[in-house]
């Protein structure tokens, strides 16, 4: 079985697991035309298209290397996970949708190039940039000090780390402000993420506090992470602020958002020293200036995460 076939089947399985959790949209891949398990209905993505009116801006496109302008295409490794970031509302054989998709497509239009989008698992994208497999990557990649050693970032939104529990779970009742609140609990999160790195780095806090350590379970698919929470195999999820907030806002989600833990800038990812960063920064700032950026965020309900201007390699939030 090819890697492509395996990835498609994994994404399809993730969607089937997630459909009961969402009423407005489905996450991951799979057929979402009919009623979802448990009676939840998978509805399409928002219909408005703020990207349609975007056009090429010559002064911005001129910042691209000559060979890229001549080729007219850029390869992007995309992690397609869940709304509002990037997901498949109508199955993996149909176009992906989401905030990241819209912003990347709008940037490409400003630059006058086409995107060759290649689906990839989150944890494989950053290592693949150095090999030249992709020109850049998207996947709600947070800017951290560790990543800045090998990756260049061009920021386009401010998101970060948050927590969610299954509704009715009394293990956590308030916003998580200190990881010692998680002592004795089982936490589900994504492999290769800032969440896994944070939880691993701070795992000793419970012993120092004289408490039972927390247990971390990592998953390569968002569907598996959320299903584990629904089935009681984990007590809490650590994931993106916008993703968890979006999910909890759906009536049939069965999850409760516990608030923000740590904010992070999020950006397009490039191999260190990439000649593309200045052009991408200028393109994002053009979208901010002409109002397209604000319309995209409004479409996906993430206006509170907007930035005033794009930056290249800002320091990690402390």
Short mmCIF file of C-alpha atoms in Angstrom, two decimals, residues 33-299:
data_model
loop_
_atom_site.label_atom_id
_atom_site.label_comp_id
_atom_site.label_asym_id
_atom_site.label_seq_id
_atom_site.Cartn_x
_atom_site.Cartn_y
_atom_site.Cartn_z
CA UNK A 33 -22.62 14.28 2.54
CA UNK A 34 -25.03 12.40 4.76
CA UNK A 35 -25.91 12.38 8.42
CA UNK A 36 -22.99 11.78 10.71
CA UNK A 37 -22.86 9.06 13.36
CA UNK A 38 -24.87 9.96 16.40
CA UNK A 39 -27.22 12.12 14.34
CA UNK A 40 -24.93 15.13 13.89
CA UNK A 41 -25.10 16.69 10.43
CA UNK A 42 -21.91 17.69 8.65
CA UNK A 43 -22.62 21.06 7.01
CA UNK A 44 -20.42 22.85 4.48
CA UNK A 45 -17.86 25.54 5.14
CA UNK A 46 -18.89 29.23 5.10
CA UNK A 47 -19.82 30.19 1.56
CA UNK A 48 -18.35 33.68 1.39
CA UNK A 49 -15.09 33.95 -0.53
CA UNK A 50 -12.95 36.97 0.42
CA UNK A 51 -10.06 35.54 -1.62
CA UNK A 52 -11.91 35.81 -4.93
CA UNK A 53 -11.24 39.53 -5.36
CA UNK A 54 -7.51 39.34 -4.55
CA UNK A 55 -5.20 40.16 -7.46
CA UNK A 56 -1.46 40.18 -8.09
CA UNK A 57 0.54 43.16 -6.83
CA UNK A 58 3.56 43.73 -9.03
CA UNK A 59 5.76 45.41 -6.42
CA UNK A 60 5.22 42.49 -4.03
CA UNK A 61 5.63 39.78 -6.66
CA UNK A 62 8.94 41.41 -7.65
CA UNK A 63 10.35 40.33 -4.28
CA UNK A 64 10.20 36.68 -5.34
CA UNK A 65 13.35 35.10 -6.77
CA UNK A 66 13.43 35.23 -10.57
CA UNK A 67 13.26 31.44 -10.92
CA UNK A 68 10.09 31.31 -8.81
CA UNK A 69 8.46 34.06 -10.86
CA UNK A 70 9.36 32.19 -14.04
CA UNK A 71 8.04 28.85 -12.76
CA UNK A 72 4.88 30.48 -11.43
CA UNK A 73 4.31 27.80 -8.79
CA UNK A 74 5.21 27.08 -5.18
CA UNK A 75 4.96 23.74 -3.39
CA UNK A 76 3.33 23.87 0.03
CA UNK A 77 3.24 21.05 2.54
CA UNK A 78 -0.11 21.38 4.33
CA UNK A 79 -1.26 19.67 7.50
CA UNK A 80 -5.03 19.33 7.06
CA UNK A 81 -6.54 18.92 10.50
CA UNK A 82 -9.69 20.58 11.80
CA UNK A 83 -11.56 23.88 11.54
CA UNK A 84 -11.08 26.75 11.60
CA UNK A 85 -7.50 26.13 10.45
CA UNK A 86 -7.62 23.58 7.62
CA UNK A 87 -9.95 20.64 7.03
CA UNK A 88 -11.98 18.76 4.42
CA UNK A 89 -15.65 19.79 4.56
CA UNK A 90 -16.57 17.53 1.63
CA UNK A 91 -14.03 14.71 1.70
CA UNK A 92 -10.37 14.33 0.67
CA UNK A 93 -11.22 14.29 -3.04
CA UNK A 94 -12.58 17.84 -2.75
CA UNK A 95 -10.66 21.06 -1.94
CA UNK A 96 -9.62 21.74 1.63
CA UNK A 97 -11.08 24.75 3.43
CA UNK A 98 -10.20 26.88 6.43
CA UNK A 99 -8.44 29.98 7.59
CA UNK A 100 -4.98 28.71 6.65
CA UNK A 101 -6.17 27.69 3.20
CA UNK A 102 -7.69 31.12 2.56
CA UNK A 103 -4.66 33.05 3.79
CA UNK A 104 -2.19 30.93 1.81
CA UNK A 105 -4.31 31.17 -1.34
CA UNK A 106 -4.65 34.95 -0.93
CA UNK A 107 -0.89 35.34 -0.47
CA UNK A 108 -0.29 33.28 -3.61
CA UNK A 109 -2.65 35.51 -5.60
CA UNK A 110 -0.85 38.66 -4.41
CA UNK A 111 2.43 37.05 -5.48
CA UNK A 112 1.00 35.99 -8.85
CA UNK A 113 1.81 32.30 -8.38
CA UNK A 114 -0.14 29.04 -8.12
CA UNK A 115 0.15 26.70 -5.15
CA UNK A 116 0.83 23.00 -5.47
CA UNK A 117 -0.65 21.83 -2.17
CA UNK A 118 0.59 18.51 -0.84
CA UNK A 119 -1.08 16.97 2.20
CA UNK A 120 1.36 15.90 4.89
CA UNK A 121 1.22 14.88 8.53
CA UNK A 122 2.06 17.73 10.88
CA UNK A 123 5.25 16.24 12.30
CA UNK A 124 6.82 15.60 8.87
CA UNK A 125 6.54 19.07 7.34
CA UNK A 126 9.27 21.01 9.13
CA UNK A 127 11.95 18.32 8.64
CA UNK A 128 10.99 18.08 4.94
CA UNK A 129 11.61 21.79 4.33
CA UNK A 130 15.36 21.32 4.60
CA UNK A 131 15.33 18.59 1.95
CA UNK A 132 13.60 20.87 -0.55
CA UNK A 133 10.46 18.74 -0.75
CA UNK A 134 8.32 21.83 -0.08
CA UNK A 135 8.96 25.53 -0.64
CA UNK A 136 7.04 26.32 2.56
CA UNK A 137 4.73 24.68 5.06
CA UNK A 138 1.44 25.41 6.79
CA UNK A 139 -0.03 23.68 9.82
CA UNK A 140 -0.68 26.35 12.45
CA UNK A 141 3.04 26.26 13.24
CA UNK A 142 3.78 28.27 16.36
CA UNK A 143 6.97 30.32 16.50
CA UNK A 144 9.21 28.95 19.24
CA UNK A 145 12.83 29.53 20.17
CA UNK A 146 13.65 25.89 19.41
CA UNK A 147 12.10 26.01 15.94
CA UNK A 148 13.78 29.30 15.08
CA UNK A 149 17.13 27.52 15.16
CA UNK A 150 16.31 25.66 11.96
CA UNK A 151 13.16 27.29 10.54
CA UNK A 152 12.30 30.77 9.24
CA UNK A 153 8.78 32.03 9.92
CA UNK A 154 6.58 34.69 8.35
CA UNK A 155 3.74 35.38 10.76
CA UNK A 156 0.08 35.66 9.76
CA UNK A 157 -1.91 35.13 12.97
CA UNK A 158 -1.60 34.91 16.74
CA UNK A 159 -2.92 31.67 18.23
CA UNK A 160 -1.34 29.45 20.84
CA UNK A 161 -1.95 26.79 23.45
CA UNK A 162 -5.18 25.98 25.25
CA UNK A 163 -7.03 23.15 26.96
CA UNK A 164 -10.41 21.48 26.62
CA UNK A 165 -12.29 18.76 28.47
CA UNK A 166 -15.36 16.69 27.80
CA UNK A 167 -18.46 18.45 29.10
CA UNK A 168 -19.35 17.15 32.52
CA UNK A 169 -15.78 16.16 33.36
CA UNK A 170 -15.11 17.43 36.87
CA UNK A 171 -11.36 16.73 36.84
CA UNK A 172 -10.78 20.30 35.67
CA UNK A 173 -13.33 23.03 36.26
CA UNK A 174 -11.37 26.22 35.70
CA UNK A 175 -8.88 27.75 33.28
CA UNK A 176 -5.47 26.07 33.34
CA UNK A 177 -2.89 28.64 34.41
CA UNK A 178 -0.37 26.26 35.95
CA UNK A 179 0.55 22.77 34.75
CA UNK A 180 0.36 21.46 38.31
CA UNK A 181 -3.41 21.60 37.80
CA UNK A 182 -2.91 18.65 35.44
CA UNK A 183 -1.09 16.44 37.93
CA UNK A 184 -2.58 12.94 38.05
CA UNK A 185 -4.49 13.43 34.80
CA UNK A 186 -4.03 11.97 31.31
CA UNK A 187 -3.49 14.59 28.61
CA UNK A 188 -3.98 13.99 24.90
CA UNK A 189 -2.13 16.05 22.31
CA UNK A 190 -0.57 15.94 18.83
CA UNK A 191 2.80 14.41 18.08
CA UNK A 192 5.57 16.86 17.16
CA UNK A 193 3.62 19.88 18.40
CA UNK A 194 4.51 22.72 20.75
CA UNK A 195 1.97 21.16 23.12
CA UNK A 196 3.92 17.91 23.33
CA UNK A 197 7.16 19.85 23.78
CA UNK A 198 5.69 21.99 26.59
CA UNK A 199 4.22 19.02 28.44
CA UNK A 200 7.42 16.99 28.10
CA UNK A 201 9.68 19.84 29.22
CA UNK A 202 7.54 20.60 32.28
CA UNK A 203 6.76 17.04 33.34
CA UNK A 204 8.79 17.40 36.53
CA UNK A 205 6.55 20.13 37.98
CA UNK A 206 4.25 17.58 39.62
CA UNK A 207 7.04 15.79 41.47
CA UNK A 208 8.34 19.13 42.72
CA UNK A 209 4.86 19.91 44.00
CA UNK A 210 4.63 16.52 45.70
CA UNK A 211 1.88 15.34 43.36
CA UNK A 212 1.32 12.40 41.03
CA UNK A 213 2.75 13.15 37.57
CA UNK A 214 0.49 13.69 34.60
CA UNK A 215 0.53 11.23 31.72
CA UNK A 216 0.86 12.43 28.13
CA UNK A 217 -0.60 10.48 25.22
CA UNK A 218 0.36 11.72 21.75
CA UNK A 219 -1.54 11.06 18.55
CA UNK A 220 -0.61 11.58 14.90
CA UNK A 221 -4.22 12.28 13.91
CA UNK A 222 -6.46 14.99 15.37
CA UNK A 223 -9.38 12.61 15.11
CA UNK A 224 -7.69 10.11 17.40
CA UNK A 225 -6.88 12.84 19.95
CA UNK A 226 -10.46 14.05 20.15
CA UNK A 227 -11.98 10.57 20.09
CA UNK A 228 -9.81 9.57 23.06
CA UNK A 229 -11.26 12.47 25.02
CA UNK A 230 -14.83 11.58 24.08
CA UNK A 231 -14.30 7.97 25.10
CA UNK A 232 -12.74 8.86 28.44
CA UNK A 233 -9.27 7.54 27.63
CA UNK A 234 -7.87 11.00 28.30
CA UNK A 235 -9.03 13.66 30.74
CA UNK A 236 -8.02 16.78 28.84
CA UNK A 237 -6.74 17.90 25.43
CA UNK A 238 -4.00 20.44 24.84
CA UNK A 239 -4.27 21.97 21.38
CA UNK A 240 -4.71 25.26 19.51
CA UNK A 241 -6.73 28.04 21.11
CA UNK A 242 -8.75 28.71 17.98
CA UNK A 243 -9.36 25.05 17.20
CA UNK A 244 -10.57 24.17 20.69
CA UNK A 245 -12.68 27.33 20.94
CA UNK A 246 -14.26 26.64 17.56
CA UNK A 247 -15.05 23.05 18.46
CA UNK A 248 -16.55 23.88 21.85
CA UNK A 249 -18.84 26.45 20.20
CA UNK A 250 -20.62 23.72 18.24
CA UNK A 251 -23.77 22.52 20.07
CA UNK A 252 -23.02 18.82 19.54
CA UNK A 253 -19.31 18.95 20.31
CA UNK A 254 -19.55 17.71 23.86
CA UNK A 255 -16.39 19.62 24.80
CA UNK A 256 -15.71 22.64 26.99
CA UNK A 257 -12.88 25.11 26.31
CA UNK A 258 -10.78 25.90 29.38
CA UNK A 259 -9.19 29.07 28.09
CA UNK A 260 -5.82 30.20 26.84
CA UNK A 261 -2.62 28.95 28.40
CA UNK A 262 0.15 30.47 26.26
CA UNK A 263 -0.07 32.67 23.17
CA UNK A 264 2.20 32.07 20.18
CA UNK A 265 2.73 33.78 16.86
CA UNK A 266 1.84 31.44 14.00
CA UNK A 267 3.52 31.61 10.63
CA UNK A 268 4.35 30.14 7.27
CA UNK A 269 7.38 27.90 7.74
CA UNK A 270 10.48 27.96 5.51
CA UNK A 271 13.89 26.37 5.55
CA UNK A 272 16.47 28.59 7.23
CA UNK A 273 17.70 31.30 4.90
CA UNK A 274 14.85 30.92 2.42
CA UNK A 275 14.71 33.73 -0.18
CA UNK A 276 10.89 33.65 -0.03
CA UNK A 277 10.33 35.24 3.36
CA UNK A 278 10.41 38.91 2.36
CA UNK A 279 7.89 38.35 -0.42
CA UNK A 280 5.54 36.44 1.86
CA UNK A 281 5.78 39.11 4.56
CA UNK A 282 4.97 41.82 2.05
CA UNK A 283 2.04 39.79 0.70
CA UNK A 284 0.52 39.29 4.16
CA UNK A 285 0.91 42.99 4.90
CA UNK A 286 -0.76 43.83 1.57
CA UNK A 287 -3.74 41.67 2.59
CA UNK A 288 -3.88 43.41 5.96
CA UNK A 289 -3.78 46.82 4.29
CA UNK A 290 -6.51 46.13 1.71
CA UNK A 291 -8.90 44.52 4.22
CA UNK A 292 -8.85 40.98 2.80
CA UNK A 293 -7.11 39.66 5.91
CA UNK A 294 -9.80 41.00 8.23
CA UNK A 295 -12.53 39.49 6.03
CA UNK A 296 -10.87 36.07 6.10
CA UNK A 297 -10.62 36.10 9.90
CA UNK A 298 -14.23 37.26 10.22
CA UNK A 299 -15.31 34.40 7.96
#
